[in-house]
mmCIF file of C-alpha atoms and ligand atoms in Angstrom:
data_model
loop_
_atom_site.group_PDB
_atom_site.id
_atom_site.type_symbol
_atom_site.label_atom_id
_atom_site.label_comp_id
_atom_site.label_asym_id
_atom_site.label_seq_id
_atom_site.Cartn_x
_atom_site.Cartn_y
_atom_site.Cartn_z
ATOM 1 C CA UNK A 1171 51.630 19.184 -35.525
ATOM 2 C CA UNK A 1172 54.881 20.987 -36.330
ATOM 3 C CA UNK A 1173 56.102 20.650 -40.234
ATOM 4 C CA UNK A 1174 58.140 21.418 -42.582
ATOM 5 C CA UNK A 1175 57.594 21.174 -46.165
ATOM 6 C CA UNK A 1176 57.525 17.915 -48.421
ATOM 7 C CA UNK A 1177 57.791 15.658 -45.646
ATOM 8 C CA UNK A 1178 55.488 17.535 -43.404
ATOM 9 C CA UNK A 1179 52.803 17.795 -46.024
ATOM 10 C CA UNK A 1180 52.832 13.956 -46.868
ATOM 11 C CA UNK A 1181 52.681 13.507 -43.041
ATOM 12 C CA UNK A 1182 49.785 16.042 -42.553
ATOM 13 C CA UNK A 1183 48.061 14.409 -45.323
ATOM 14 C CA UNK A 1184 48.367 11.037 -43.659
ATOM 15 C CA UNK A 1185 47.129 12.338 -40.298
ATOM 16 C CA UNK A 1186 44.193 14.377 -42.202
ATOM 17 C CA UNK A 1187 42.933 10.658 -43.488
ATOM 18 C CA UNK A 1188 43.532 8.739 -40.554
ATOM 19 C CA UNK A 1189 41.064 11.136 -38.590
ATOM 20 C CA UNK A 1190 38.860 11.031 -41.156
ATOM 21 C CA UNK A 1191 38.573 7.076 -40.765
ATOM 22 C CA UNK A 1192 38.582 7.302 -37.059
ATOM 23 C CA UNK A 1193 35.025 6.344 -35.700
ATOM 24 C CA UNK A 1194 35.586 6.365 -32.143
ATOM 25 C CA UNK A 1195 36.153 9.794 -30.215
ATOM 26 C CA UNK A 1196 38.499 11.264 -29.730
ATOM 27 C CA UNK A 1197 40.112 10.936 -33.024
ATOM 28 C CA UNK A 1198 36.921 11.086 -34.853
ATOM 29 C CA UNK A 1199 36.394 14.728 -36.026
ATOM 30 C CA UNK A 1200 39.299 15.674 -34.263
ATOM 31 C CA UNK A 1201 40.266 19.311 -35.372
ATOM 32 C CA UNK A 1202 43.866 19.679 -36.714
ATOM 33 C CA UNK A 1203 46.816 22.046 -36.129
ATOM 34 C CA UNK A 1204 49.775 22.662 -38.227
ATOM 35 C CA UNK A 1205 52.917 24.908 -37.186
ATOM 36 C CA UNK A 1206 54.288 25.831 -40.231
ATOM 37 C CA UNK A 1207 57.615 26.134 -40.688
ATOM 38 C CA UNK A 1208 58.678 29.721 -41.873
ATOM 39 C CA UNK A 1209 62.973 29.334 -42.085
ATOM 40 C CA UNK A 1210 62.989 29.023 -45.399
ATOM 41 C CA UNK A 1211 60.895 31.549 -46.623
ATOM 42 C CA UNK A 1212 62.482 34.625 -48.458
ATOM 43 C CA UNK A 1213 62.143 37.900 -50.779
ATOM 44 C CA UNK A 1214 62.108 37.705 -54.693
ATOM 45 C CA UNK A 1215 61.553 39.309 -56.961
ATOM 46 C CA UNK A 1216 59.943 41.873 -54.646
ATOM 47 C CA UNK A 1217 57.875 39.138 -53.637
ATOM 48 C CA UNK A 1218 57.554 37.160 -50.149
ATOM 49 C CA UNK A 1219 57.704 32.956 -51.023
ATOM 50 C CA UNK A 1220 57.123 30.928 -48.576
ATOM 51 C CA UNK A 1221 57.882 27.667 -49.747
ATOM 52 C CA UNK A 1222 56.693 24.798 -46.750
ATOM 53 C CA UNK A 1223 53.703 27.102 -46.467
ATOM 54 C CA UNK A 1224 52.508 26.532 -50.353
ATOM 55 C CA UNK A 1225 53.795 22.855 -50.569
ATOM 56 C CA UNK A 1226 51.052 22.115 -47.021
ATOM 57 C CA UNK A 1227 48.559 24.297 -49.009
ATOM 58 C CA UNK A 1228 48.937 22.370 -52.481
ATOM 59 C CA UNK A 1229 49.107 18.865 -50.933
ATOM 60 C CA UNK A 1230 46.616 18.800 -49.049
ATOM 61 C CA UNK A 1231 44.121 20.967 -51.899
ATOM 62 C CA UNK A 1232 45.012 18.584 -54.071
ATOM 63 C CA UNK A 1233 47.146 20.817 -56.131
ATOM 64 C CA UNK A 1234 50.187 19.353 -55.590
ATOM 65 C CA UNK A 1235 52.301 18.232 -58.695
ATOM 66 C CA UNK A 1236 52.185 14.329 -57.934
ATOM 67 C CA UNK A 1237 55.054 13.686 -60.692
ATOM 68 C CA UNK A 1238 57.581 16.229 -59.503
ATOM 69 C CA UNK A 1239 56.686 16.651 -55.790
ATOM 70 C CA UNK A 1240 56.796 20.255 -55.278
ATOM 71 C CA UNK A 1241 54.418 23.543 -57.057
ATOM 72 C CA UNK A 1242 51.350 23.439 -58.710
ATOM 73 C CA UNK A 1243 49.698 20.546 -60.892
ATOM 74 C CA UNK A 1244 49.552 21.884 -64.424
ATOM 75 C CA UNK A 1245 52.221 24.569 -64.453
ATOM 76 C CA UNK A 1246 53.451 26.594 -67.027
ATOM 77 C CA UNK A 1247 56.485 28.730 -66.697
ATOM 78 C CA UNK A 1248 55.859 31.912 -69.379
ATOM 79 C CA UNK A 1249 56.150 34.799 -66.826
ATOM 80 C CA UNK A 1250 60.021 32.729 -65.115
ATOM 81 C CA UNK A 1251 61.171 32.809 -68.618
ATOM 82 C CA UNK A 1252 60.339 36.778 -68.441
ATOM 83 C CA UNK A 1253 61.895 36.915 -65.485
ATOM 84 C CA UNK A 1254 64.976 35.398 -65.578
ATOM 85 C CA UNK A 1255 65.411 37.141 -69.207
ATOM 86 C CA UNK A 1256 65.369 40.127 -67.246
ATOM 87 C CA UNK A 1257 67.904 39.062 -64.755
ATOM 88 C CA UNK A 1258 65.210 39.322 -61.916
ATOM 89 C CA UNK A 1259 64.993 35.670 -61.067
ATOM 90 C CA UNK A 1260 68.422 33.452 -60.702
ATOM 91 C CA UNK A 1261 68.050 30.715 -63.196
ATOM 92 C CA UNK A 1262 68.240 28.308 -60.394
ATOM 93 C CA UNK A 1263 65.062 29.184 -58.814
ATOM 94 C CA UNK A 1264 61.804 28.818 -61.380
ATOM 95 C CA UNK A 1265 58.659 30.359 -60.115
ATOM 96 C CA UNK A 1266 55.416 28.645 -61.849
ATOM 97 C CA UNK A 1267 53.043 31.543 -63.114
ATOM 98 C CA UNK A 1268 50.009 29.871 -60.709
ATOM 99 C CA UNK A 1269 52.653 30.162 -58.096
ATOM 100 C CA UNK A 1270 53.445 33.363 -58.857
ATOM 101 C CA UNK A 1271 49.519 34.246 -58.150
ATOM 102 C CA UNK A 1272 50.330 33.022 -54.902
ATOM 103 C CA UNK A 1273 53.026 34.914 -54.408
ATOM 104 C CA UNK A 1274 51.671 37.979 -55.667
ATOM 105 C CA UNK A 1275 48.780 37.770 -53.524
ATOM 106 C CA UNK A 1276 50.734 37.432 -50.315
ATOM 107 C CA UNK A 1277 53.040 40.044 -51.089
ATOM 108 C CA UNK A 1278 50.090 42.234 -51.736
ATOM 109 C CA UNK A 1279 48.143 41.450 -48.511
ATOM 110 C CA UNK A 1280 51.093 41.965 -46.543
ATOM 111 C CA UNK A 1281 51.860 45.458 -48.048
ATOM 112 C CA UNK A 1282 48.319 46.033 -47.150
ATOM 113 C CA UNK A 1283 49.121 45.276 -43.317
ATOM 114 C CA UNK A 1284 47.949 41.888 -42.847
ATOM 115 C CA UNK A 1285 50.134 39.556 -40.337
ATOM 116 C CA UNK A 1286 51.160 36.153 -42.400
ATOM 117 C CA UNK A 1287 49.284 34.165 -40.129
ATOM 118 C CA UNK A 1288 46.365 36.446 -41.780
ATOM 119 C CA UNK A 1289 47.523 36.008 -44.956
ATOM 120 C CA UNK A 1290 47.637 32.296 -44.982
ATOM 121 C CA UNK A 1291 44.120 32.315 -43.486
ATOM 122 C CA UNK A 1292 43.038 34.078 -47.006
ATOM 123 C CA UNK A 1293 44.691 31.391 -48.782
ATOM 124 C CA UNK A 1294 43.069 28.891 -47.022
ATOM 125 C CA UNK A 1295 39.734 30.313 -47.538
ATOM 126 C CA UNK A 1296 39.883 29.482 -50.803
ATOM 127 C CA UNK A 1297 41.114 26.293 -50.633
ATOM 128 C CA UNK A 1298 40.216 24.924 -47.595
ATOM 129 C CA UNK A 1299 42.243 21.755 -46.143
ATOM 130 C CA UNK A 1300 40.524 20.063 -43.501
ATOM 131 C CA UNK A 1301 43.142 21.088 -41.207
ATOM 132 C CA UNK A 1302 44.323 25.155 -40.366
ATOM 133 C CA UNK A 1303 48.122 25.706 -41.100
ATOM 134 C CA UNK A 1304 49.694 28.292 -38.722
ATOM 135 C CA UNK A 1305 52.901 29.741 -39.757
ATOM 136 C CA UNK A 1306 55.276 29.399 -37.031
ATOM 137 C CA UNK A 1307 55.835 32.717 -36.801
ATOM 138 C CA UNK A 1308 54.544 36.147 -38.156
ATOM 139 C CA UNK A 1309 58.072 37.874 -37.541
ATOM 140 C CA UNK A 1310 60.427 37.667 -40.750
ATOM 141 C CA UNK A 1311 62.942 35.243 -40.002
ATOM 142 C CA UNK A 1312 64.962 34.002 -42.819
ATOM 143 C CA UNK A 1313 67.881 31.118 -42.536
ATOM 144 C CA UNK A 1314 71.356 31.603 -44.089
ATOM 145 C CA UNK A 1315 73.981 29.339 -44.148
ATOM 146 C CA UNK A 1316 77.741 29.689 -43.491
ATOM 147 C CA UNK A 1317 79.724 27.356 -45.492
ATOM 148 C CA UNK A 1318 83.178 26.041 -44.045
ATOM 149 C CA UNK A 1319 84.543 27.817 -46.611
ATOM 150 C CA UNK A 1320 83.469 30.871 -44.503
ATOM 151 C CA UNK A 1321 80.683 31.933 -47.490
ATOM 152 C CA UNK A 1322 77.123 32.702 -46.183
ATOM 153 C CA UNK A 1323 74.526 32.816 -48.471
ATOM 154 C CA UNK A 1324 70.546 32.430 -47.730
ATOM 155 C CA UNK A 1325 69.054 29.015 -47.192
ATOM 156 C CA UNK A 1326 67.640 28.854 -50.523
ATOM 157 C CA UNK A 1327 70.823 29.687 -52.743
ATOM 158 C CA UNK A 1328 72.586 26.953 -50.526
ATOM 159 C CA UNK A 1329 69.560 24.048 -51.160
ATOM 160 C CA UNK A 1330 68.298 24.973 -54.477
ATOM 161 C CA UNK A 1331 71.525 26.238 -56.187
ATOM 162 C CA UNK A 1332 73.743 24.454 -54.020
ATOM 163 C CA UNK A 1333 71.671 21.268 -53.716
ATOM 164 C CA UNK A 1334 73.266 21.387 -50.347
ATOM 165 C CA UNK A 1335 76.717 20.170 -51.540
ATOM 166 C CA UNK A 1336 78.807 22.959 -49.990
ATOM 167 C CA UNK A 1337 79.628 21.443 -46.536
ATOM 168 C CA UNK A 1338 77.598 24.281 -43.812
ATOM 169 C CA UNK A 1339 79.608 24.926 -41.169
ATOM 170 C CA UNK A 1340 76.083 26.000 -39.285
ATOM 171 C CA UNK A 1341 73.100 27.737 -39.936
ATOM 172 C CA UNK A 1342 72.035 31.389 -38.950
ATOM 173 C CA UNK A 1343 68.555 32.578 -38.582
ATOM 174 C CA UNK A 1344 68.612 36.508 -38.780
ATOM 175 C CA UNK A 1345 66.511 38.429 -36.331
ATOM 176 C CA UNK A 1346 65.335 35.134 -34.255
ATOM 177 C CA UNK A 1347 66.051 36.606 -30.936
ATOM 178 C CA UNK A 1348 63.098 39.291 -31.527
ATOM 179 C CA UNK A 1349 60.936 36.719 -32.918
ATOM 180 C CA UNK A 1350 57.615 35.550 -31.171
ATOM 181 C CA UNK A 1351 55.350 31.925 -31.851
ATOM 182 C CA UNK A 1352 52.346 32.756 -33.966
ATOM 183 C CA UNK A 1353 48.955 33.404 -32.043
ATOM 184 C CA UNK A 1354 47.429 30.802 -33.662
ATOM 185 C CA UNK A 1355 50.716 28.338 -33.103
ATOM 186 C CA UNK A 1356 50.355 29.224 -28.921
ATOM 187 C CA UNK A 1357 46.092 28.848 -29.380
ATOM 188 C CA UNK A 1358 46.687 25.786 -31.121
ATOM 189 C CA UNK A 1359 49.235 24.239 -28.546
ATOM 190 C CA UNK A 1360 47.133 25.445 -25.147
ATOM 191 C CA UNK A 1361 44.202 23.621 -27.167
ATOM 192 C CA UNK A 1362 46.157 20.293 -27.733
ATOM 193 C CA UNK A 1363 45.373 16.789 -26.657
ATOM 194 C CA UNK A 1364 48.478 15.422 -28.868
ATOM 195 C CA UNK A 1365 51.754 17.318 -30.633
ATOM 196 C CA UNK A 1366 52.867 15.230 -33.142
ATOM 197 C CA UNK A 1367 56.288 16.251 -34.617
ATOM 198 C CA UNK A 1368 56.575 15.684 -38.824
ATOM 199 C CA UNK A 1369 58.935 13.752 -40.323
ATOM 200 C CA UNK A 1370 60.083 16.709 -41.360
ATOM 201 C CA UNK A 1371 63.880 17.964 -41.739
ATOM 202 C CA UNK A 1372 64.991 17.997 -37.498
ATOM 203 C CA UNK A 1373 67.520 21.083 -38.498
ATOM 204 C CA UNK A 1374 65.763 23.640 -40.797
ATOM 205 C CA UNK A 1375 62.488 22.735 -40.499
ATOM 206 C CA UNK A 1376 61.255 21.339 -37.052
ATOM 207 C CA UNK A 1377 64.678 22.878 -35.589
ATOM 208 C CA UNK A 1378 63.781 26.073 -37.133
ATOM 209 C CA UNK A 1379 60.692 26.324 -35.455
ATOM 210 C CA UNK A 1380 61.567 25.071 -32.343
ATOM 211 C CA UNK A 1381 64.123 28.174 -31.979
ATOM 212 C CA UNK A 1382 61.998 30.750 -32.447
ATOM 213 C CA UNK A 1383 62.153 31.864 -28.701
ATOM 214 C CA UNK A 1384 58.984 30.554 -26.578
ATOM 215 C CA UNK A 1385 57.896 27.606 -29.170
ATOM 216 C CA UNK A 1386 59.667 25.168 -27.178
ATOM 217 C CA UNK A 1387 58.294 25.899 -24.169
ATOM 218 C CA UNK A 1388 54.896 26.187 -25.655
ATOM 219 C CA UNK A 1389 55.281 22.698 -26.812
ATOM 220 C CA UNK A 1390 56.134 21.454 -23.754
ATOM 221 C CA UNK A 1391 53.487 22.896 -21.903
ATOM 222 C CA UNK A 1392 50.894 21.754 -24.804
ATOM 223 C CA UNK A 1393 47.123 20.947 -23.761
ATOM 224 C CA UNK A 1394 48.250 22.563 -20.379
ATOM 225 C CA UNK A 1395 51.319 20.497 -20.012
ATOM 226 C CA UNK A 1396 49.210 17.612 -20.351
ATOM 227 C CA UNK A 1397 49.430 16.774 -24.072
ATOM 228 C CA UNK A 1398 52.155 14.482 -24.875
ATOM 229 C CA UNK A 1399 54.640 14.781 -27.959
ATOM 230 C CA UNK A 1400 55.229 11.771 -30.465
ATOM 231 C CA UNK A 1401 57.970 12.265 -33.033
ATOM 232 C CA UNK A 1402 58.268 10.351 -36.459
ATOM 233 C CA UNK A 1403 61.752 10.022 -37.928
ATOM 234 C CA UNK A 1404 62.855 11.319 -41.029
ATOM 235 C CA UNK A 1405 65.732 9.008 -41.450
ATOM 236 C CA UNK A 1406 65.018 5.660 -42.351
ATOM 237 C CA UNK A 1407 68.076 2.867 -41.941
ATOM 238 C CA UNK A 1408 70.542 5.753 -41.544
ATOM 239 C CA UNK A 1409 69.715 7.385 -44.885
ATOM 240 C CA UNK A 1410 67.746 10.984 -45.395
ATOM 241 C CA UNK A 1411 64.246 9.508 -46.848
ATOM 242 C CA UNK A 1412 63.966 12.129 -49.261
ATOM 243 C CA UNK A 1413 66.059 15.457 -49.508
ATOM 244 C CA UNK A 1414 69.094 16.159 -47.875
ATOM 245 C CA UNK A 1415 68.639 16.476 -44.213
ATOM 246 C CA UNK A 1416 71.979 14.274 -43.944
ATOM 247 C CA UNK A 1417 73.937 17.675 -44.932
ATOM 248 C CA UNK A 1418 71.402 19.700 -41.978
ATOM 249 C CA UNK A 1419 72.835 16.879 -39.172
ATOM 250 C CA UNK A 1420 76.227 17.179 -40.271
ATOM 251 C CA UNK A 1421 76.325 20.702 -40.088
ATOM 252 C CA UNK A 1422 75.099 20.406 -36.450
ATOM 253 C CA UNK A 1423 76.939 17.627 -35.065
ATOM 254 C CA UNK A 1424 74.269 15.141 -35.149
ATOM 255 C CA UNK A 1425 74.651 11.180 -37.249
ATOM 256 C CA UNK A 1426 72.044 10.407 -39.651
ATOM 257 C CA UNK A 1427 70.610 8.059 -37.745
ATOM 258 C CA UNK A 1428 67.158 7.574 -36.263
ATOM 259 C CA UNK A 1429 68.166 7.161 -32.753
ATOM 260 C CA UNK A 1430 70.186 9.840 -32.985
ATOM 261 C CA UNK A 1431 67.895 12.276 -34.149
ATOM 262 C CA UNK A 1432 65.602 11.789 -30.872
ATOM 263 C CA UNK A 1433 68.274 12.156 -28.855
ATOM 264 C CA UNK A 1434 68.956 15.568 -30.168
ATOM 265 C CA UNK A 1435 65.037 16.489 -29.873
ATOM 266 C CA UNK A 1436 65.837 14.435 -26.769
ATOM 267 C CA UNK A 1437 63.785 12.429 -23.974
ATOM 268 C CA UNK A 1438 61.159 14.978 -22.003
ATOM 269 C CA UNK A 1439 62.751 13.378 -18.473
ATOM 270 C CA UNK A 1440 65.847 14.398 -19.454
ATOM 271 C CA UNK A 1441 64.896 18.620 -20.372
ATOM 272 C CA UNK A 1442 64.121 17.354 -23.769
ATOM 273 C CA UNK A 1443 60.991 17.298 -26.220
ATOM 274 C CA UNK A 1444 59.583 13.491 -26.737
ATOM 275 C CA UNK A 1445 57.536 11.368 -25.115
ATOM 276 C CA UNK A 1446 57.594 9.039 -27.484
ATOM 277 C CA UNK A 1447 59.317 8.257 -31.002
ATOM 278 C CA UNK A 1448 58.324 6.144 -34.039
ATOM 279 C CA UNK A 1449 61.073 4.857 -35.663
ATOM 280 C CA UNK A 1450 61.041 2.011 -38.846
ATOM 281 C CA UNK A 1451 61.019 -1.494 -39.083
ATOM 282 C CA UNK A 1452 64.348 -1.545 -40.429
ATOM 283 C CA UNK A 1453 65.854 0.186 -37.130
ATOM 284 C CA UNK A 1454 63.949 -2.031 -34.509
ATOM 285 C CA UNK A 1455 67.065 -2.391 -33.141
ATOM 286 C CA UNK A 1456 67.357 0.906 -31.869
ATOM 287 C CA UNK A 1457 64.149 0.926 -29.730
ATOM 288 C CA UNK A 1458 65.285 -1.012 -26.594
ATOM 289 C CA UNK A 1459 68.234 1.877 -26.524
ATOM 290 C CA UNK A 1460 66.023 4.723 -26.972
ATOM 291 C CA UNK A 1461 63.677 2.682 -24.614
ATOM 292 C CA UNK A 1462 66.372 2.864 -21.833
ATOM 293 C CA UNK A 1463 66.911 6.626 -22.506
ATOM 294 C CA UNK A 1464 63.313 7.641 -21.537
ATOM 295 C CA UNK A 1465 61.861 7.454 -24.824
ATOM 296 C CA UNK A 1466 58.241 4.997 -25.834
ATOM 297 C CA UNK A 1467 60.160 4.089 -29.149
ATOM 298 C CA UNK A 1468 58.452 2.197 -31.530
ATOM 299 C CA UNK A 1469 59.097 0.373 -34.801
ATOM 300 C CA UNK A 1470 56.368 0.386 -37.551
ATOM 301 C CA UNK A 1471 56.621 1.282 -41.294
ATOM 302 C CA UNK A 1472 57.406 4.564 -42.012
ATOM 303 C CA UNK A 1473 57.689 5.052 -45.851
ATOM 304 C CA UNK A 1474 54.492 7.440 -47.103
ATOM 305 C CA UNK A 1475 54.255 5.988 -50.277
ATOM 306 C CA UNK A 1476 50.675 6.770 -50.846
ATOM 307 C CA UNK A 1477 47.609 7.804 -48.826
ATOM 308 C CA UNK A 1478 47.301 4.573 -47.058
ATOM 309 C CA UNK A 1479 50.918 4.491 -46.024
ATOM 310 C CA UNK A 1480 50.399 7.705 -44.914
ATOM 311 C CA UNK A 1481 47.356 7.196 -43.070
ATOM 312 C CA UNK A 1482 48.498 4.020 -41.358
ATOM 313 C CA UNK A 1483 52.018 5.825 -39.838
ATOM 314 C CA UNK A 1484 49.984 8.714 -39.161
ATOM 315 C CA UNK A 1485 47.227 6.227 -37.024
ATOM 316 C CA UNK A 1486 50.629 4.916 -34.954
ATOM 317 C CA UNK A 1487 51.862 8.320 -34.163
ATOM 318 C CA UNK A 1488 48.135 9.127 -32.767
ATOM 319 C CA UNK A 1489 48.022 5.606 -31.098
ATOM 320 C CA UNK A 1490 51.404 6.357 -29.508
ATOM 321 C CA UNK A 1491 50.083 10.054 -28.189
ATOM 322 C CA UNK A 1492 46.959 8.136 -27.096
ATOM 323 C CA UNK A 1493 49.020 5.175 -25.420
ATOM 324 C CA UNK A 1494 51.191 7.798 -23.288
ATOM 325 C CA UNK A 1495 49.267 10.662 -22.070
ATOM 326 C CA UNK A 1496 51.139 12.624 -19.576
ATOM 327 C CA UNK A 1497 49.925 13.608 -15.969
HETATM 328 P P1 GDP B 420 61.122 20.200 -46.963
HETATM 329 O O1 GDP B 420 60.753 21.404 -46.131
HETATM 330 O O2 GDP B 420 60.441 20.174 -48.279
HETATM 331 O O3 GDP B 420 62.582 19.945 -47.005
HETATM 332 O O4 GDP B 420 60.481 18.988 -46.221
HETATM 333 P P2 GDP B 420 60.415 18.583 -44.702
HETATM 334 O O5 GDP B 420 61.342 19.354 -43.842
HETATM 335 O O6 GDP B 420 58.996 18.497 -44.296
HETATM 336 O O7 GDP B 420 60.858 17.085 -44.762
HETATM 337 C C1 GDP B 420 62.013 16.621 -45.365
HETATM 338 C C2 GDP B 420 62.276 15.276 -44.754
HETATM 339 O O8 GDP B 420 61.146 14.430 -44.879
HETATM 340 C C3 GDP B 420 63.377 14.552 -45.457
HETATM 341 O O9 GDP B 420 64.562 14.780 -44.750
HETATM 342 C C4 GDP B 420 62.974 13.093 -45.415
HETATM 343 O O10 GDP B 420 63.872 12.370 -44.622
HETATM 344 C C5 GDP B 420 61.591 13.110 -44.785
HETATM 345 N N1 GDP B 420 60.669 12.268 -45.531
HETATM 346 C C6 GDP B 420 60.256 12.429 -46.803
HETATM 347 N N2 GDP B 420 59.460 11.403 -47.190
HETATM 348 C C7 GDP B 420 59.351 10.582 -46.105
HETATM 349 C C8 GDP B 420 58.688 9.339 -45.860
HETATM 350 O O11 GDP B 420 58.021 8.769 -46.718
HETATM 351 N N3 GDP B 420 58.819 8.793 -44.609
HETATM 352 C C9 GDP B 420 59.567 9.398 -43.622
HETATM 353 N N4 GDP B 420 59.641 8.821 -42.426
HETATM 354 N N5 GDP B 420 60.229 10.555 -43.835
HETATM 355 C C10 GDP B 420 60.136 11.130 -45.051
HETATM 356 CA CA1 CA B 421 61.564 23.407 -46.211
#
């Protein structure tokens, strides 16, 4: 699977269930890979965050703060109030104390050498998942964004701060042309039967990932060429489920709209990504279109409200990888 944060971690969560309920092979016990998106991740406070990383790694411990979607259940805030006294920390950007520990941590195995694919396999050895999260990549790519007004600032000054209301004229990832897939993202895509794409943001999330030089490639030629890709759209009825990924396909050109999306990740016949593309019931009408372009659309529910509705869009997405295998 290739994710992002929120919505990948709901998604991951759903697909982690409906394998889980699976009795028949091959879903049953079916062993899970995520590519993590690392675009947004960043250095403060001395420290490396990594934001999609630790909202996968809450969610799907069980961590997660259910009430307001993102950091760890049972926060408390003493050590942000330290820091942004001391003008370390913008008062924009709170870090939890637990998810400072986190933080801390990571920043300390990496100064001892480790990759951050090794890193998050320390994390995850204390709380294990049921699935293995791979960051995308181990090389340190952050995003920034240039503003029409010709400011560029990093990703995370433009979402948080920003709330992604100054209009991005595009997005720049620094140091992507020396960047290099994860060994565990290129192991887990050789090994795959099925790459299911997230509903995750299609700019600085799955985007993100997909242009860190040799992913796409390694996508395409998942499970030896032979595994196909199923996307699940983020936009619902031409509206940005949750979050602002609206802003991210303005920026680049692209209408929020669910048909529109997979024709920017675009129809494998025609040099693109998808086999096939789950779309919701309220856009049936798009499916004959995308249907024409090359694309097994369908049209099922796809609003995660809880685990069921989760596990259900995730059990579609698998059908649809089952239903078109590739030669
Ligand atoms: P972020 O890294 O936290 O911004 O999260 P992601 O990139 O993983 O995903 C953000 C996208 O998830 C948003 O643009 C939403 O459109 C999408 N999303 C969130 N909840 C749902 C949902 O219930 N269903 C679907 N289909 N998409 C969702
Ligand atoms: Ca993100």
């Amino acid at each position: 699977m290739l994710a992002g944060g929120v919505g990948g971690a709901r998604f991951v969560r759903g697909v982690r269930e409906a394998v889980r309920r699976a009795t028949d092979a091959p879903l049953a016990n079916a062993a899970i890979d995520v590519i993590v998106n690392t675009g947004d991740d960043w250095w403060l406070a001395g420290l490396r965050i990594a934001p999609d990383h630790d909202s996968l790694l809450y969610t799907l411990s069980g961590q997660n703060d259910e009430v307001r979607g993102w950091g760890r259940v049972g926060e408390t805030e003493r050590v942000a109030a330290e820091l942004q006294a001391h003008g370390v920390t913008p008062e924009w950007f709170t870090l939890g104390d637990l998810d400072l520990g986190t933080h801390i941590a990571r920043t300390a195995w990496l100064r001892s050498g480790l990759t951050p694919s090794e890193v998050s396999s320390r994390l995850q050895a204390r709380w294990p998942l049921g699935v293995t999260l791979h960051p995308a990549t181990d090389d340190e790519v952050d995003t920034y964004v240039v503003t029409t007004d010709g400011d560029r600032m990093h990703f995370q000054e433009w979402w948080t701060r920003h709330r992604a209301a100054l209009p991005a004229a595009r997005f720049e990832q620094d140091g992507i042309d020396d960047a290099s897939p994860s060994p565990g993202a290129l192991a887990a895509l050789e090994a795959a039967d099925i790459v299911l794409v997230a509903p995750s943001n299609p700019v600085v999330s799955i985007g993100t990932i997909l242009s860190i030089p040799g992913m796409r490639d390694a996508v395409l030629g998942a499970g030896s060429g032979a595994a196909p890709v199923v996307g699940v759209s983020p936009i619902i009825a031409g509206a940005a489920v949750r979050g602002m990924a609206d802003a991210c396909l303005t920026a680049i050109g692209v209408e929020t709209d669910a048909a529109e999306v997979a024709r920017h990740y675009g129809p494998r016949s025609a040099g693109g990504l998808l086999d096939a593309w789950l779309v919701g019931v309220e856009d049936e009408p798009l499916v004959a279109g995308l249907r024409a372009d090359g694309v097994a659309a369908t049209a099922v529910p796809l609003w995660m409200r809880d685990l069921d509705t989760s596990a259900a869009l995730a059990a579609a997405a698998l059908a649809a990888g089952l239903e078109h295998p590739r030669a």
